Short mmCIF file of N, CA and C in Angstrom, two decimals:
data_model
loop_
_atom_site.label_atom_id
_atom_site.label_comp_id
_atom_site.label_asym_id
_atom_site.label_seq_id
_atom_site.Cartn_x
_atom_site.Cartn_y
_atom_site.Cartn_z
N UNK A 412 -22.56 -100.68 -90.84
CA UNK A 412 -23.39 -100.79 -92.00
C UNK A 412 -22.56 -100.82 -93.28
N UNK A 413 -21.38 -100.25 -93.28
CA UNK A 413 -20.60 -100.24 -94.52
C UNK A 413 -20.21 -101.65 -94.94
N UNK A 414 -20.12 -102.57 -94.01
CA UNK A 414 -19.81 -103.96 -94.36
C UNK A 414 -20.91 -104.60 -95.19
N UNK A 415 -22.14 -104.14 -95.04
CA UNK A 415 -23.26 -104.69 -95.79
C UNK A 415 -23.36 -104.09 -97.19
N UNK A 416 -22.65 -103.01 -97.46
CA UNK A 416 -22.76 -102.34 -98.75
C UNK A 416 -22.30 -103.22 -99.89
N UNK A 417 -21.47 -104.21 -99.63
CA UNK A 417 -20.96 -105.07 -100.69
C UNK A 417 -21.71 -106.40 -100.78
N UNK A 418 -22.75 -106.53 -99.99
CA UNK A 418 -23.52 -107.78 -100.00
C UNK A 418 -24.28 -107.90 -101.32
N UNK A 419 -24.12 -109.03 -101.98
CA UNK A 419 -24.86 -109.32 -103.20
C UNK A 419 -25.70 -110.56 -102.94
N UNK A 420 -26.98 -110.44 -103.17
CA UNK A 420 -27.88 -111.57 -102.94
C UNK A 420 -27.60 -112.67 -103.95
N UNK A 421 -27.33 -113.85 -103.46
CA UNK A 421 -27.08 -115.02 -104.31
C UNK A 421 -28.41 -115.71 -104.58
N UNK A 422 -28.79 -115.82 -105.84
CA UNK A 422 -30.03 -116.51 -106.19
C UNK A 422 -29.86 -118.01 -105.95
N UNK A 423 -30.91 -118.69 -105.51
CA UNK A 423 -30.83 -120.13 -105.28
C UNK A 423 -30.49 -120.90 -106.56
N UNK A 424 -29.76 -121.99 -106.40
CA UNK A 424 -29.37 -122.82 -107.53
C UNK A 424 -29.70 -124.28 -107.24
N UNK A 425 -29.75 -125.05 -108.32
CA UNK A 425 -29.99 -126.49 -108.22
C UNK A 425 -29.21 -127.17 -109.34
N UNK A 426 -29.07 -128.47 -109.23
CA UNK A 426 -28.39 -129.22 -110.28
C UNK A 426 -28.95 -130.64 -110.33
N UNK A 427 -28.68 -131.31 -111.45
CA UNK A 427 -29.18 -132.66 -111.65
C UNK A 427 -28.17 -133.41 -112.51
N UNK A 428 -27.71 -134.56 -112.02
CA UNK A 428 -26.74 -135.39 -112.75
C UNK A 428 -27.51 -136.50 -113.45
N UNK A 429 -27.68 -136.37 -114.77
CA UNK A 429 -28.48 -137.31 -115.56
C UNK A 429 -27.72 -138.61 -115.83
N UNK A 430 -28.35 -139.71 -115.45
CA UNK A 430 -27.80 -141.05 -115.68
C UNK A 430 -28.72 -141.79 -116.64
N UNK A 431 -28.17 -142.67 -117.48
CA UNK A 431 -29.02 -143.41 -118.40
C UNK A 431 -29.92 -144.41 -117.68
N UNK A 432 -31.12 -144.58 -118.21
CA UNK A 432 -31.97 -145.66 -117.74
C UNK A 432 -31.50 -146.95 -118.41
N UNK A 433 -32.06 -148.07 -118.01
CA UNK A 433 -31.63 -149.38 -118.52
C UNK A 433 -31.61 -149.41 -120.05
N UNK A 434 -30.52 -149.93 -120.61
CA UNK A 434 -30.32 -150.11 -122.05
C UNK A 434 -30.21 -148.80 -122.83
N UNK A 435 -29.85 -147.71 -122.15
CA UNK A 435 -29.67 -146.42 -122.81
C UNK A 435 -28.28 -145.89 -122.52
N UNK A 436 -27.86 -144.89 -123.27
CA UNK A 436 -26.50 -144.34 -123.11
C UNK A 436 -26.48 -142.85 -122.81
N UNK A 437 -27.63 -142.21 -122.78
CA UNK A 437 -27.69 -140.76 -122.57
C UNK A 437 -27.33 -140.40 -121.13
N UNK A 438 -26.43 -139.43 -120.99
CA UNK A 438 -26.06 -138.94 -119.66
C UNK A 438 -25.67 -137.48 -119.77
N UNK A 439 -25.61 -136.81 -118.64
CA UNK A 439 -25.23 -135.40 -118.68
C UNK A 439 -25.47 -134.70 -117.36
N UNK A 440 -25.56 -133.38 -117.45
CA UNK A 440 -25.70 -132.54 -116.27
C UNK A 440 -26.63 -131.39 -116.60
N UNK A 441 -27.43 -130.98 -115.63
CA UNK A 441 -28.27 -129.79 -115.77
C UNK A 441 -28.03 -128.90 -114.55
N UNK A 442 -28.03 -127.61 -114.81
CA UNK A 442 -27.87 -126.62 -113.77
C UNK A 442 -29.05 -125.67 -113.83
N UNK A 443 -29.52 -125.25 -112.67
CA UNK A 443 -30.68 -124.36 -112.57
C UNK A 443 -30.30 -123.17 -111.70
N UNK A 444 -30.79 -121.99 -112.06
CA UNK A 444 -30.57 -120.80 -111.24
C UNK A 444 -31.85 -119.98 -111.23
N UNK A 445 -32.31 -119.61 -110.02
CA UNK A 445 -33.51 -118.79 -109.89
C UNK A 445 -33.24 -117.40 -110.47
N UNK A 446 -34.23 -116.88 -111.13
CA UNK A 446 -34.19 -115.52 -111.67
C UNK A 446 -35.47 -114.83 -111.21
N UNK A 447 -35.52 -114.46 -109.95
CA UNK A 447 -36.73 -113.88 -109.38
C UNK A 447 -37.55 -114.96 -108.70
N UNK A 448 -38.83 -114.66 -108.46
CA UNK A 448 -39.65 -115.55 -107.64
C UNK A 448 -40.26 -116.73 -108.39
N UNK A 449 -40.44 -116.65 -109.70
CA UNK A 449 -41.08 -117.77 -110.39
C UNK A 449 -40.47 -118.03 -111.78
N UNK A 450 -39.22 -117.66 -111.94
CA UNK A 450 -38.51 -117.89 -113.20
C UNK A 450 -37.18 -118.56 -112.88
N UNK A 451 -36.83 -119.57 -113.68
CA UNK A 451 -35.59 -120.31 -113.48
C UNK A 451 -34.87 -120.45 -114.81
N UNK A 452 -33.59 -120.17 -114.79
CA UNK A 452 -32.70 -120.39 -115.93
C UNK A 452 -32.18 -121.82 -115.81
N UNK A 453 -32.18 -122.57 -116.92
CA UNK A 453 -31.69 -123.94 -116.91
C UNK A 453 -30.70 -124.14 -118.05
N UNK A 454 -29.56 -124.74 -117.73
CA UNK A 454 -28.57 -125.10 -118.74
C UNK A 454 -28.38 -126.61 -118.65
N UNK A 455 -28.45 -127.29 -119.79
CA UNK A 455 -28.28 -128.75 -119.80
C UNK A 455 -27.26 -129.11 -120.86
N UNK A 456 -26.38 -130.05 -120.49
CA UNK A 456 -25.42 -130.61 -121.44
C UNK A 456 -25.53 -132.12 -121.36
N UNK A 457 -25.72 -132.77 -122.53
CA UNK A 457 -25.86 -134.22 -122.56
C UNK A 457 -25.04 -134.80 -123.70
N UNK A 458 -24.67 -136.06 -123.52
CA UNK A 458 -24.02 -136.84 -124.58
C UNK A 458 -24.67 -138.22 -124.59
N UNK A 459 -24.32 -139.03 -125.58
CA UNK A 459 -24.87 -140.38 -125.68
C UNK A 459 -26.26 -140.43 -126.28
N UNK A 460 -26.70 -139.33 -126.89
CA UNK A 460 -28.00 -139.29 -127.57
C UNK A 460 -27.81 -139.76 -129.01
N UNK A 461 -28.89 -140.11 -129.67
CA UNK A 461 -28.80 -140.45 -131.09
C UNK A 461 -28.46 -139.18 -131.87
N UNK A 462 -27.67 -139.32 -132.92
CA UNK A 462 -27.29 -138.18 -133.75
C UNK A 462 -28.53 -137.49 -134.33
N UNK A 463 -28.51 -136.16 -134.28
CA UNK A 463 -29.56 -135.33 -134.88
C UNK A 463 -30.96 -135.70 -134.39
N UNK A 464 -31.09 -135.98 -133.11
CA UNK A 464 -32.37 -136.39 -132.54
C UNK A 464 -32.98 -135.27 -131.70
N UNK A 465 -34.28 -135.40 -131.44
CA UNK A 465 -35.02 -134.42 -130.63
C UNK A 465 -35.71 -135.19 -129.50
N UNK A 466 -35.65 -134.63 -128.29
CA UNK A 466 -36.12 -135.35 -127.09
C UNK A 466 -37.02 -134.47 -126.23
N UNK A 467 -38.13 -135.05 -125.78
CA UNK A 467 -38.92 -134.40 -124.76
C UNK A 467 -38.13 -134.38 -123.46
N UNK A 468 -38.30 -133.31 -122.70
CA UNK A 468 -37.58 -133.17 -121.43
C UNK A 468 -38.57 -132.55 -120.44
N UNK A 469 -38.69 -133.17 -119.27
CA UNK A 469 -39.66 -132.71 -118.28
C UNK A 469 -39.13 -132.88 -116.87
N UNK A 470 -39.63 -132.03 -115.98
CA UNK A 470 -39.48 -132.28 -114.56
C UNK A 470 -40.62 -133.20 -114.16
N UNK A 471 -40.31 -134.24 -113.39
CA UNK A 471 -41.32 -135.18 -112.92
C UNK A 471 -41.50 -135.03 -111.42
N UNK A 472 -42.63 -135.50 -110.92
CA UNK A 472 -43.06 -135.18 -109.56
C UNK A 472 -42.22 -135.75 -108.43
N UNK A 473 -41.53 -136.85 -108.62
CA UNK A 473 -40.77 -137.46 -107.54
C UNK A 473 -39.29 -137.57 -107.90
N UNK A 474 -38.44 -137.16 -107.01
CA UNK A 474 -37.00 -137.30 -107.20
C UNK A 474 -36.56 -138.72 -106.89
N UNK A 475 -36.98 -139.64 -107.73
CA UNK A 475 -36.69 -141.05 -107.52
C UNK A 475 -36.37 -141.68 -108.87
N UNK A 476 -35.13 -142.04 -109.08
CA UNK A 476 -34.69 -142.67 -110.33
C UNK A 476 -34.35 -144.14 -110.12
N UNK A 477 -34.92 -144.76 -109.09
CA UNK A 477 -34.54 -146.13 -108.74
C UNK A 477 -35.06 -147.19 -109.70
N UNK A 478 -36.17 -146.95 -110.37
CA UNK A 478 -36.70 -147.95 -111.32
C UNK A 478 -35.81 -147.97 -112.56
N UNK A 479 -35.51 -149.14 -113.10
CA UNK A 479 -34.64 -149.23 -114.27
C UNK A 479 -35.11 -148.41 -115.47
N UNK A 480 -36.42 -148.19 -115.59
CA UNK A 480 -36.97 -147.43 -116.71
C UNK A 480 -37.32 -145.98 -116.33
N UNK A 481 -36.98 -145.56 -115.11
CA UNK A 481 -37.25 -144.20 -114.65
C UNK A 481 -38.69 -143.95 -114.22
N UNK A 482 -39.53 -144.99 -114.24
CA UNK A 482 -40.94 -144.80 -113.90
C UNK A 482 -41.16 -144.38 -112.45
N UNK A 483 -40.20 -144.63 -111.59
CA UNK A 483 -40.32 -144.27 -110.17
C UNK A 483 -40.39 -142.75 -109.97
N UNK A 484 -40.06 -141.96 -111.00
CA UNK A 484 -40.14 -140.50 -110.92
C UNK A 484 -41.57 -140.00 -111.04
N UNK A 485 -42.51 -140.87 -111.37
CA UNK A 485 -43.92 -140.48 -111.46
C UNK A 485 -44.22 -139.66 -112.70
N UNK A 486 -45.33 -138.94 -112.64
CA UNK A 486 -45.78 -138.12 -113.76
C UNK A 486 -45.12 -136.76 -113.77
N UNK A 487 -45.54 -135.93 -114.70
CA UNK A 487 -44.97 -134.59 -114.81
C UNK A 487 -45.23 -133.78 -113.55
N UNK A 488 -44.27 -132.94 -113.19
CA UNK A 488 -44.41 -132.02 -112.07
C UNK A 488 -45.49 -131.01 -112.44
N UNK A 489 -46.59 -130.99 -111.68
CA UNK A 489 -47.75 -130.19 -112.05
C UNK A 489 -48.50 -129.70 -110.82
N UNK A 490 -47.85 -128.87 -109.99
CA UNK A 490 -48.48 -128.45 -108.74
C UNK A 490 -49.73 -127.59 -108.91
N UNK A 491 -49.95 -127.00 -110.09
CA UNK A 491 -51.11 -126.13 -110.30
C UNK A 491 -52.22 -126.81 -111.09
N UNK A 492 -52.05 -128.09 -111.46
CA UNK A 492 -53.10 -128.83 -112.13
C UNK A 492 -53.43 -128.37 -113.54
N UNK A 493 -52.47 -127.84 -114.25
CA UNK A 493 -52.71 -127.37 -115.62
C UNK A 493 -52.54 -128.52 -116.61
N UNK A 494 -53.09 -128.37 -117.83
CA UNK A 494 -52.89 -129.41 -118.85
C UNK A 494 -51.47 -129.37 -119.39
N UNK A 495 -51.03 -130.47 -119.99
CA UNK A 495 -49.72 -130.52 -120.64
C UNK A 495 -49.74 -129.57 -121.83
N UNK A 496 -48.61 -128.90 -122.09
CA UNK A 496 -48.56 -128.00 -123.23
C UNK A 496 -47.18 -127.43 -123.47
N UNK A 497 -47.07 -126.65 -124.51
CA UNK A 497 -45.81 -126.00 -124.87
C UNK A 497 -45.45 -124.96 -123.81
N UNK A 498 -44.16 -124.73 -123.60
CA UNK A 498 -43.74 -123.77 -122.58
C UNK A 498 -44.24 -122.34 -122.81
N UNK A 499 -44.63 -121.99 -124.04
CA UNK A 499 -45.14 -120.64 -124.29
C UNK A 499 -46.67 -120.57 -124.24
N UNK A 500 -47.31 -121.65 -123.77
CA UNK A 500 -48.76 -121.71 -123.61
C UNK A 500 -49.06 -122.24 -122.21
N UNK A 501 -50.32 -122.48 -121.91
CA UNK A 501 -50.66 -123.09 -120.62
C UNK A 501 -50.03 -124.47 -120.58
N UNK A 502 -49.35 -124.80 -119.45
CA UNK A 502 -48.59 -126.05 -119.38
C UNK A 502 -48.32 -126.46 -117.95
N UNK A 503 -47.91 -127.73 -117.79
CA UNK A 503 -47.43 -128.21 -116.49
C UNK A 503 -46.20 -127.38 -116.09
N UNK A 504 -45.98 -127.20 -114.82
CA UNK A 504 -44.76 -126.53 -114.36
C UNK A 504 -43.52 -127.27 -114.83
N UNK A 505 -43.63 -128.58 -115.03
CA UNK A 505 -42.49 -129.40 -115.44
C UNK A 505 -42.27 -129.53 -116.93
N UNK A 506 -43.08 -128.88 -117.75
CA UNK A 506 -42.90 -128.94 -119.20
C UNK A 506 -41.76 -128.03 -119.62
N UNK A 507 -40.77 -128.60 -120.29
CA UNK A 507 -39.54 -127.90 -120.69
C UNK A 507 -39.42 -127.99 -122.21
N UNK A 508 -38.83 -126.99 -122.86
CA UNK A 508 -38.61 -127.10 -124.32
C UNK A 508 -37.82 -128.37 -124.67
N UNK A 509 -38.03 -128.87 -125.89
CA UNK A 509 -37.34 -130.08 -126.33
C UNK A 509 -35.83 -129.88 -126.35
N UNK A 510 -35.13 -130.99 -126.24
CA UNK A 510 -33.67 -131.03 -126.27
C UNK A 510 -33.25 -131.54 -127.65
N UNK A 511 -32.35 -130.83 -128.33
CA UNK A 511 -31.95 -131.17 -129.69
C UNK A 511 -30.48 -131.59 -129.69
N UNK A 512 -30.25 -132.83 -130.16
CA UNK A 512 -28.88 -133.36 -130.23
C UNK A 512 -28.28 -133.04 -131.60
N UNK A 513 -26.97 -132.82 -131.61
CA UNK A 513 -26.26 -132.55 -132.86
C UNK A 513 -25.81 -133.86 -133.52
N UNK A 514 -25.00 -133.75 -134.56
CA UNK A 514 -24.57 -134.93 -135.32
C UNK A 514 -23.69 -135.87 -134.51
N UNK A 515 -23.13 -135.39 -133.39
CA UNK A 515 -22.32 -136.23 -132.51
C UNK A 515 -23.14 -136.83 -131.37
N UNK A 516 -24.45 -136.55 -131.34
CA UNK A 516 -25.29 -137.06 -130.26
C UNK A 516 -25.15 -136.28 -128.96
N UNK A 517 -24.69 -135.02 -129.08
CA UNK A 517 -24.56 -134.16 -127.91
C UNK A 517 -25.57 -133.02 -127.98
N UNK A 518 -25.97 -132.55 -126.82
CA UNK A 518 -26.90 -131.42 -126.73
C UNK A 518 -26.38 -130.46 -125.67
N UNK A 519 -26.48 -129.18 -125.95
CA UNK A 519 -26.06 -128.14 -125.02
C UNK A 519 -27.02 -126.98 -125.20
N UNK A 520 -27.92 -126.82 -124.25
CA UNK A 520 -28.98 -125.81 -124.39
C UNK A 520 -29.18 -125.05 -123.09
N UNK A 521 -29.62 -123.81 -123.24
CA UNK A 521 -30.00 -122.97 -122.12
C UNK A 521 -31.41 -122.46 -122.38
N UNK A 522 -32.29 -122.61 -121.40
CA UNK A 522 -33.68 -122.17 -121.54
C UNK A 522 -34.11 -121.43 -120.28
N UNK A 523 -35.15 -120.63 -120.42
CA UNK A 523 -35.76 -119.95 -119.28
C UNK A 523 -37.11 -120.60 -119.03
N UNK A 524 -37.34 -120.99 -117.78
CA UNK A 524 -38.57 -121.67 -117.39
C UNK A 524 -39.37 -120.77 -116.46
N UNK A 525 -40.67 -120.74 -116.64
CA UNK A 525 -41.54 -119.90 -115.81
C UNK A 525 -42.49 -120.75 -114.98
N UNK A 526 -42.86 -120.24 -113.82
CA UNK A 526 -43.82 -120.93 -112.96
C UNK A 526 -43.21 -121.93 -112.01
N UNK A 527 -41.89 -121.87 -111.82
CA UNK A 527 -41.22 -122.75 -110.87
C UNK A 527 -40.26 -121.94 -110.01
N UNK A 528 -39.83 -122.52 -108.90
CA UNK A 528 -38.89 -121.86 -108.01
C UNK A 528 -37.87 -122.88 -107.51
N UNK A 529 -36.84 -122.38 -106.85
CA UNK A 529 -35.79 -123.23 -106.28
C UNK A 529 -35.64 -122.92 -104.80
N UNK A 530 -35.76 -123.94 -103.97
CA UNK A 530 -35.48 -123.81 -102.55
C UNK A 530 -36.45 -122.97 -101.75
N UNK A 531 -37.66 -122.78 -102.25
CA UNK A 531 -38.63 -121.94 -101.56
C UNK A 531 -39.55 -122.73 -100.63
N UNK A 532 -39.58 -124.04 -100.77
CA UNK A 532 -40.50 -124.92 -100.05
C UNK A 532 -41.95 -124.66 -100.43
N UNK A 533 -42.16 -123.91 -101.51
CA UNK A 533 -43.50 -123.66 -102.04
C UNK A 533 -43.88 -124.84 -102.94
N UNK A 534 -45.16 -124.96 -103.28
CA UNK A 534 -45.57 -126.08 -104.15
C UNK A 534 -44.83 -126.11 -105.50
N UNK A 535 -44.35 -124.98 -105.99
CA UNK A 535 -43.65 -124.94 -107.29
C UNK A 535 -42.14 -125.12 -107.17
N UNK A 536 -41.64 -125.47 -106.00
CA UNK A 536 -40.21 -125.68 -105.76
C UNK A 536 -39.75 -126.97 -106.44
N UNK A 537 -38.71 -126.89 -107.27
CA UNK A 537 -38.26 -128.07 -108.03
C UNK A 537 -37.27 -128.96 -107.28
N UNK A 538 -36.79 -128.52 -106.12
CA UNK A 538 -35.88 -129.37 -105.34
C UNK A 538 -36.64 -130.64 -104.95
N UNK A 539 -36.05 -131.80 -105.26
CA UNK A 539 -36.69 -133.07 -104.95
C UNK A 539 -37.54 -133.62 -106.07
N UNK A 540 -37.59 -132.92 -107.22
CA UNK A 540 -38.25 -133.48 -108.39
C UNK A 540 -37.22 -134.28 -109.18
N UNK A 541 -37.62 -134.83 -110.32
CA UNK A 541 -36.68 -135.54 -111.19
C UNK A 541 -36.70 -134.88 -112.56
N UNK A 542 -35.53 -134.76 -113.18
CA UNK A 542 -35.42 -134.32 -114.56
C UNK A 542 -35.34 -135.58 -115.41
N UNK A 543 -36.25 -135.69 -116.38
CA UNK A 543 -36.31 -136.86 -117.26
C UNK A 543 -36.10 -136.40 -118.70
N UNK A 544 -35.25 -137.13 -119.43
CA UNK A 544 -35.12 -136.94 -120.87
C UNK A 544 -35.75 -138.16 -121.52
N UNK A 545 -36.61 -137.91 -122.52
CA UNK A 545 -37.36 -138.96 -123.19
C UNK A 545 -36.74 -139.30 -124.55
N UNK A 546 -37.12 -140.45 -125.09
CA UNK A 546 -36.58 -140.94 -126.36
C UNK A 546 -37.08 -140.16 -127.57
N UNK A 547 -38.28 -139.60 -127.48
CA UNK A 547 -38.91 -138.95 -128.62
C UNK A 547 -39.22 -137.48 -128.32
N UNK A 548 -39.52 -136.70 -129.36
CA UNK A 548 -39.89 -135.30 -129.14
C UNK A 548 -41.23 -135.20 -128.42
N UNK A 549 -41.46 -134.10 -127.76
CA UNK A 549 -42.73 -133.78 -127.13
C UNK A 549 -43.62 -133.15 -128.20
N UNK A 550 -44.85 -133.67 -128.36
CA UNK A 550 -45.76 -133.06 -129.34
C UNK A 550 -46.54 -131.89 -128.74
N UNK A 551 -46.40 -131.65 -127.45
CA UNK A 551 -47.00 -130.54 -126.70
C UNK A 551 -48.53 -130.52 -126.69
N UNK A 552 -49.19 -131.55 -127.16
CA UNK A 552 -50.65 -131.54 -127.04
C UNK A 552 -51.23 -132.86 -126.54
N UNK A 553 -50.59 -134.00 -126.74
CA UNK A 553 -51.12 -135.26 -126.21
C UNK A 553 -51.12 -135.20 -124.69
N UNK A 554 -52.24 -135.56 -124.07
CA UNK A 554 -52.38 -135.50 -122.62
C UNK A 554 -52.18 -136.90 -122.03
N UNK A 555 -51.52 -137.00 -120.90
CA UNK A 555 -50.95 -135.90 -120.12
C UNK A 555 -49.45 -135.70 -120.32
N UNK A 556 -48.83 -136.39 -121.30
CA UNK A 556 -47.36 -136.39 -121.33
C UNK A 556 -46.71 -135.90 -122.61
N UNK A 557 -47.44 -135.62 -123.66
CA UNK A 557 -46.83 -135.15 -124.89
C UNK A 557 -46.29 -136.24 -125.80
N UNK A 558 -46.62 -137.51 -125.49
CA UNK A 558 -46.23 -138.63 -126.34
C UNK A 558 -44.72 -138.66 -126.60
N UNK A 559 -43.94 -138.46 -125.55
CA UNK A 559 -42.49 -138.34 -125.66
C UNK A 559 -41.73 -139.66 -125.59
N UNK A 560 -42.43 -140.75 -125.40
CA UNK A 560 -41.77 -142.04 -125.41
C UNK A 560 -41.07 -142.40 -124.12
N UNK A 561 -40.20 -143.40 -124.23
CA UNK A 561 -39.50 -143.96 -123.07
C UNK A 561 -38.61 -142.91 -122.38
N UNK A 562 -38.35 -143.18 -121.13
CA UNK A 562 -37.45 -142.31 -120.33
C UNK A 562 -36.04 -142.85 -120.53
N UNK A 563 -35.16 -142.05 -121.16
CA UNK A 563 -33.81 -142.55 -121.47
C UNK A 563 -32.75 -142.05 -120.49
N UNK A 564 -33.07 -141.02 -119.69
CA UNK A 564 -32.15 -140.54 -118.67
C UNK A 564 -32.96 -139.93 -117.54
N UNK A 565 -32.42 -140.04 -116.32
CA UNK A 565 -33.13 -139.57 -115.13
C UNK A 565 -32.13 -138.96 -114.16
N UNK A 566 -32.56 -137.91 -113.47
CA UNK A 566 -31.74 -137.27 -112.44
C UNK A 566 -32.63 -136.68 -111.36
N UNK A 567 -32.19 -136.72 -110.14
CA UNK A 567 -32.87 -136.05 -109.03
C UNK A 567 -32.35 -134.62 -108.98
N UNK A 568 -33.26 -133.65 -108.87
CA UNK A 568 -32.88 -132.24 -108.76
C UNK A 568 -32.57 -131.94 -107.30
N UNK A 569 -31.34 -131.50 -107.04
CA UNK A 569 -30.88 -131.21 -105.68
C UNK A 569 -30.39 -129.78 -105.59
N UNK A 570 -30.23 -129.29 -104.37
CA UNK A 570 -29.71 -127.96 -104.17
C UNK A 570 -28.33 -127.85 -104.82
N UNK A 571 -28.09 -126.74 -105.50
CA UNK A 571 -26.84 -126.55 -106.25
C UNK A 571 -25.61 -126.50 -105.37
N UNK A 572 -24.56 -127.15 -105.85
CA UNK A 572 -23.28 -127.15 -105.17
C UNK A 572 -22.15 -126.71 -106.11
N UNK A 573 -22.42 -126.81 -107.41
CA UNK A 573 -21.41 -126.56 -108.43
C UNK A 573 -21.28 -125.07 -108.72
N UNK A 574 -20.13 -124.68 -109.19
CA UNK A 574 -19.89 -123.29 -109.58
C UNK A 574 -20.15 -123.07 -111.06
N UNK A 575 -20.85 -123.99 -111.71
CA UNK A 575 -21.07 -123.92 -113.16
C UNK A 575 -22.21 -123.00 -113.56
N UNK A 576 -22.71 -122.19 -112.69
CA UNK A 576 -23.83 -121.32 -113.02
C UNK A 576 -23.30 -120.09 -113.66
#
């Protein structure tokens, strides 16, 4: 039993490598780490954004970035059927705070997301969804998407392999 005394439970992780959609330059990486049963920490770093811009960012229902415009990822990830909204109000599980780019067109943000899980095989599990960055800010009230504009970057969320957590 003394061998088990040093066991530390490793929380599940995920990652997403963001690639630009057709005619866009935004790219980057996102890392996710479970913090309990329905809370996930997310860190995202992107470049190639317009200087001093704000972007809607969402998890979408299908981990499919094959369409040139990212439309193959489907709608927002919404396993509980809630309306679109701000992360501090009733919202889709895939609604994420906006991403803010600096004067160099880079963004580096860490947020805490509630109502999702990693690797649980439950309806709220984000493995196999897509992370989408949009051209415009999310207004958090237009249904069903927040009027965030075109999809400028897309990534499939996969089980974490990186040590960047």
